[in-house]
Coordinates of C-alpha atoms in Angstrom, one line a residue:
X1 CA 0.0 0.0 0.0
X2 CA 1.6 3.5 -1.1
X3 CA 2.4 5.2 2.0
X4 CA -0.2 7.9 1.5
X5 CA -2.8 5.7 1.6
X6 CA -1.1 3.9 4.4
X7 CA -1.7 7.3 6.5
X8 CA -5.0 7.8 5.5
X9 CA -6.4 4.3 6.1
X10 CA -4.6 4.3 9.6
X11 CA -6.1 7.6 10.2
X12 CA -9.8 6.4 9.5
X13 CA -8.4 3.5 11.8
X14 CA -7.6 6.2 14.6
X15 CA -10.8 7.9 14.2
X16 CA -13.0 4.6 14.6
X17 CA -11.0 3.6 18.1
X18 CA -12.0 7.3 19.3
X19 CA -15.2 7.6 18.5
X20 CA -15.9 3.8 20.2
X21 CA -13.9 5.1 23.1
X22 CA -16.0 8.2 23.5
X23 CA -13.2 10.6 23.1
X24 CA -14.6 12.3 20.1
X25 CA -18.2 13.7 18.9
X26 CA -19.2 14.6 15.4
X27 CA -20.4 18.6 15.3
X28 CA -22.4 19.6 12.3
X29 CA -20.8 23.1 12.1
X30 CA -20.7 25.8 8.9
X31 CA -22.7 22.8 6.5
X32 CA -19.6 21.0 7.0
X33 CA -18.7 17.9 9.6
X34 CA -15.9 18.8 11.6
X35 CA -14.4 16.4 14.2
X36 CA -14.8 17.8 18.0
X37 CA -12.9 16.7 20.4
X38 CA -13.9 15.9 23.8
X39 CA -11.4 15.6 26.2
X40 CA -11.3 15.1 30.2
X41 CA -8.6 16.0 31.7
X42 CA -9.4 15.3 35.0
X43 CA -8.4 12.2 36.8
X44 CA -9.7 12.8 40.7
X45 CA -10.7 9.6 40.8
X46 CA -7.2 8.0 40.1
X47 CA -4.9 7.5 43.1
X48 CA -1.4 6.4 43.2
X49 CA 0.6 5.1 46.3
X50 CA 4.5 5.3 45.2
X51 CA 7.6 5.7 46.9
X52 CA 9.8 8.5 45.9
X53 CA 12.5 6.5 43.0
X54 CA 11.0 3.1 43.0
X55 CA 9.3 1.5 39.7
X56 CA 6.1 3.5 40.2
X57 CA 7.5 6.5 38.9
X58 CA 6.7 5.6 35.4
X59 CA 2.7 6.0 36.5
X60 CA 3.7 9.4 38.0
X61 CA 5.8 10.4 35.3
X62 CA 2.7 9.3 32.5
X63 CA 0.5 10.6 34.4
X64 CA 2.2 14.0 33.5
X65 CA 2.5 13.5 29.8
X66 CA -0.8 12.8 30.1
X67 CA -1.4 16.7 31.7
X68 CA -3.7 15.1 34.0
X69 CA -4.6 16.8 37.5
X70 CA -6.1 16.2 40.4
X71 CA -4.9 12.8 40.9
X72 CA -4.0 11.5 44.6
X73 CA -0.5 10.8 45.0
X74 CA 0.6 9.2 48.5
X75 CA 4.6 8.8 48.3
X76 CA 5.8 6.4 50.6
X77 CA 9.2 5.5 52.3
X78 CA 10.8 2.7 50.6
X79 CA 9.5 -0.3 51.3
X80 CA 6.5 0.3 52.5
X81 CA 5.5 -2.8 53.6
X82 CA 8.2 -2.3 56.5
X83 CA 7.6 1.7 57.1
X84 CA 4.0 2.0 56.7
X85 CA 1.8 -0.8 58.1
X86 CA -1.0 0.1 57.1
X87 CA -0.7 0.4 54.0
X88 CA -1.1 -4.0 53.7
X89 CA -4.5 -2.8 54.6
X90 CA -4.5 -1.3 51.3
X91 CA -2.5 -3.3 49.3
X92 CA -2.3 -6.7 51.0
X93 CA 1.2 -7.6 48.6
X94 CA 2.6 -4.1 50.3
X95 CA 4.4 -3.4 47.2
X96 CA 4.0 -0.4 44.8
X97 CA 2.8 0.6 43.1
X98 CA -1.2 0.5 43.7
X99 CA -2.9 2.4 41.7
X100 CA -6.9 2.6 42.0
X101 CA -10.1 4.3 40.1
X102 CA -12.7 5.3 42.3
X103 CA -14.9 5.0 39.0
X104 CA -14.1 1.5 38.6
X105 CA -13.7 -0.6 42.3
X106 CA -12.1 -3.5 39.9
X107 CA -9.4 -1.4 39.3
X108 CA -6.6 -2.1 41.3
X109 CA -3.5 -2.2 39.7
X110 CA -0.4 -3.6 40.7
X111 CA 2.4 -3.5 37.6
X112 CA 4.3 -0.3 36.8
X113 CA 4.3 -0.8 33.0
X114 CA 0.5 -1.8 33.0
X115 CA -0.7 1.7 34.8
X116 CA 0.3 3.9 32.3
X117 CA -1.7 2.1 29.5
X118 CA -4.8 1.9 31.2
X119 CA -4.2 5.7 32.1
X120 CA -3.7 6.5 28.2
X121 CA -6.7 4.0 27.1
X122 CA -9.2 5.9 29.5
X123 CA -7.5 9.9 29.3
X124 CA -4.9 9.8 26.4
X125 CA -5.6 12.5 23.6
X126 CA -7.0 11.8 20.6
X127 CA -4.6 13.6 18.4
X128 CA -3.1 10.1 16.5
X129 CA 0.7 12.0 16.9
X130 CA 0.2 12.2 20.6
X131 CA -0.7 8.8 21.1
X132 CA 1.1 7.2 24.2
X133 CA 0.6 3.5 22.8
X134 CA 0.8 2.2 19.5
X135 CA -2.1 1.0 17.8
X136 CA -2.3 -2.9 16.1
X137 CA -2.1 -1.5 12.8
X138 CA 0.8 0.4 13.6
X139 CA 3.9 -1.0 12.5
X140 CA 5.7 -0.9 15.7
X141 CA 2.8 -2.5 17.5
X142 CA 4.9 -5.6 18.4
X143 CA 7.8 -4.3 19.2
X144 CA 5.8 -1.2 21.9
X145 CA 4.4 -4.6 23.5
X146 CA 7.9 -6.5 24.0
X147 CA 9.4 -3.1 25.2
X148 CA 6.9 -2.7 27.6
X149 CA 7.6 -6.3 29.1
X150 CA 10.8 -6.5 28.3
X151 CA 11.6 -3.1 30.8
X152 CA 10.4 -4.5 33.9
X153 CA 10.7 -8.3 33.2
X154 CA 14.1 -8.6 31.4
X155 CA 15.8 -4.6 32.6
X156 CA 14.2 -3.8 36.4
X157 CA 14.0 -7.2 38.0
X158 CA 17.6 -7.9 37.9
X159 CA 18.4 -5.0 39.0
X160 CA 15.9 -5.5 42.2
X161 CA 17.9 -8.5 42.9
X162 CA 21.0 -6.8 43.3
X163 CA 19.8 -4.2 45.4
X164 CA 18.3 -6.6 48.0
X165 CA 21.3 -8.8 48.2
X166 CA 24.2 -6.5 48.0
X167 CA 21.8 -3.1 50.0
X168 CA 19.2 -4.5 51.6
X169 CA 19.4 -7.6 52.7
X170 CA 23.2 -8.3 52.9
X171 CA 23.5 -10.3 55.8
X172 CA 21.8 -12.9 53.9
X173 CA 24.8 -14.3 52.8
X174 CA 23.5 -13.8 49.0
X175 CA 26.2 -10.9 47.6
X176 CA 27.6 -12.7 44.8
X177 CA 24.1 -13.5 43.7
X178 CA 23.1 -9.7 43.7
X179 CA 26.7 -8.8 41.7
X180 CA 25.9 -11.5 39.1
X181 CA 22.2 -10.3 38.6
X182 CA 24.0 -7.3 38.3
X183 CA 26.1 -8.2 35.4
X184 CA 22.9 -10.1 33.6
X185 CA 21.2 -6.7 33.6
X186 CA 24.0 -5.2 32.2
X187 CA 24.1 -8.1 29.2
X188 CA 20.7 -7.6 28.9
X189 CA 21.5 -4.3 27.1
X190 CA 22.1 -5.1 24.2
X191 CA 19.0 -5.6 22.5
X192 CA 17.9 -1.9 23.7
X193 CA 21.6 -0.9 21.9
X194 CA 21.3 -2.2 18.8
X195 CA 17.6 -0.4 18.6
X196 CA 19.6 2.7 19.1
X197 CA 22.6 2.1 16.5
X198 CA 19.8 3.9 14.1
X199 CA 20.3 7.4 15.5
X200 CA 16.7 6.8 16.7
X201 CA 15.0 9.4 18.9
X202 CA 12.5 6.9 20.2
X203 CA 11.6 3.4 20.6
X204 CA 8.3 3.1 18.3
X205 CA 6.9 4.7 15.7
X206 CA 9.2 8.0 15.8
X207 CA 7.4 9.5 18.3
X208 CA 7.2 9.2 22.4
X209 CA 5.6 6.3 24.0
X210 CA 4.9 4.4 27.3
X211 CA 8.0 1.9 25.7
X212 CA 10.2 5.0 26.6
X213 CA 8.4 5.7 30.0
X214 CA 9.2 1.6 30.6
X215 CA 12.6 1.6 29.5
X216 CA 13.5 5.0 30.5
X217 CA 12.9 4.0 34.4
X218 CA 14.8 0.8 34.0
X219 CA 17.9 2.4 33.0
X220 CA 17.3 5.8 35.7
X221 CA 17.8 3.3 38.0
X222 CA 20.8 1.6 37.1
X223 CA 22.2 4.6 36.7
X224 CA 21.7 5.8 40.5
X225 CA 24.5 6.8 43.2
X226 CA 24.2 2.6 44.7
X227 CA 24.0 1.1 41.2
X228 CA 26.3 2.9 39.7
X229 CA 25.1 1.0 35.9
X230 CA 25.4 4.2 34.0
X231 CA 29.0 3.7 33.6
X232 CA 28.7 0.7 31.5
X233 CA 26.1 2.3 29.2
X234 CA 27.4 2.6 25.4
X235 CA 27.3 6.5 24.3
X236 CA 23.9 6.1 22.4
X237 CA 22.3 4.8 25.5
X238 CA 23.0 7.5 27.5
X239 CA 22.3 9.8 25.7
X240 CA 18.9 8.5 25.0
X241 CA 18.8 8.4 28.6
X242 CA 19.4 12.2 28.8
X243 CA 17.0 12.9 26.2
X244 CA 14.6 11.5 28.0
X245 CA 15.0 13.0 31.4
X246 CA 15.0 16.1 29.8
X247 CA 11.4 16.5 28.9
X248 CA 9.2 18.4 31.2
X249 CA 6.6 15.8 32.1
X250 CA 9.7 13.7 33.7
X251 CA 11.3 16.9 35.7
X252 CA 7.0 18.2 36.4
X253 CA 6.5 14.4 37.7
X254 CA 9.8 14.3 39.9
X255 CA 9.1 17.8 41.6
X256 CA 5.8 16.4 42.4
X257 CA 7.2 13.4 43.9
X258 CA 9.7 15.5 45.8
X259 CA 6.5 17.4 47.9
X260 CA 4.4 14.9 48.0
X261 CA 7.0 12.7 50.1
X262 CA 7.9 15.9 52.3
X263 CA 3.9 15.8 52.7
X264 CA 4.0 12.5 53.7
X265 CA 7.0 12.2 56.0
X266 CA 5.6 15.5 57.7
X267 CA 2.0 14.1 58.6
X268 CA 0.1 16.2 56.2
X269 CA -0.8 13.2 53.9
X270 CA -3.0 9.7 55.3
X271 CA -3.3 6.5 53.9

């Protein structure tokens, strides 16, 4: 198919998914029909319990690409399992993040790379350059999903391990397993590496996605002050790294973060 029929038939695509989602009305207007759109931006009924640089940062950080407000954030110490007791009331796994939707009681959602998609299905804009997820007939469709897992499952865990043999948990006797998790995350690089030997600004489709959100976290963390990964980064990956960190959303989402846990730690916020 020639490319500019490509575009329009996956634009007609775009426009059938919003109108069954709601996001879009037709307005008779001038003797023409125009497309309105009808967004709502706000998310009140969303709340997030985080703690301030663990995994659940990449639902913080969406929800600011998103531009959504009034959202509850409740940013915990790390773990809270151990700090905040009650919070197993909330979330009887004590982990983070939780994420809830006081619209929807079945909605309690416990895996950092799955929040942000539900986020963009129910708020995301309509405009098909904006999208946060890439649609089935997209051509990167396959490769946003396997980034998506592949940032938690193949580039975070490992890196959990070694912080809660060789940090945490030392006197467990487990260091040499936390250094050689260590050294798998570090091998598991290479397929994100070779995506970036193209000079390419983004994982999918040439524009921003939840894959970068994913990834983006996996490798923020390797690169902190007790990990110490971003040494071993090739050139490309950090600066993709950089890139990322630079965009307003991520430093909007981090400042947020920052008050919310002063909030926290000071008694003005309650589970």
């Amino acid at each position: 198919m020639p490319r500019k029929a490509r575009s329009i038939e996956e634009g007609r695509r775009t426009c059938i998914d919003l109108v069954k989602l709601g996001y879009i009305t037709y307005h008779h207007l001038k003797s023409e029909w125009k497309i309105r759109i009808e967004m709502e931006r706000d998310a009140s009924a969303i709340t997030l319990y985080h703690a301030r640089g663990a995994r659940s940062f990449r639902v913080l950080w969406s929800l600011h690409e998103l531009k959504l407000r009034n959202f509850s954030l409740f940013t915990m110490p790390f773990p809270p399992r151990l700090f905040v007791p009650e919070y197993l009331k909330i979330n009887l796994l004590g982990t983070i993040p939780l994420m809830t939707d006081s619209e929807n009681p079945a909605v309690r959602m416990t895996e950092s790379c799955a929040c942000p998609v539900y986020l963009e299905e129910k708020y995301g804009s309509p405009n098909p350059r904006s999208l946060l997820v890439v649609r089935p007939y997209e051509r990167d469709y396959g490769a946003y999903l396997n980034w998506l897992f592949h940032a938690d499952a193949t580039l975070t865990f490992p890196q959990t391990l070694k912080l809660r043999y060789t940090v945490h948990e030392p006197e467990r006797g487990l260091h040499q397993a936390g250094v050689d998790y260590g050294k798998w995350y570090i091998a598991r690089l290479k397929m994100l590496d070779h995506a970036l030997d193209d000079d390419r600004q983004y994982l999918c489709e040439d524009r921003f996605t939840l894959a970068d959100i994913c990834v983006t976290y996996a490798l923020l963390l390797g690169s902190s002050n007790v990990l110490g990964f971003d040494k071993e980064y090739t050139t490309k990956t950090q600066k993709y790294l950089k890139r990322m960190i630079a965009r307003p959303a991520f430093k909007a989402a981090q400042a947020q973060e920052k008050r919310s846990a002063e909030e926290f730690k000071a008694g003005g916020s309650k589970l």
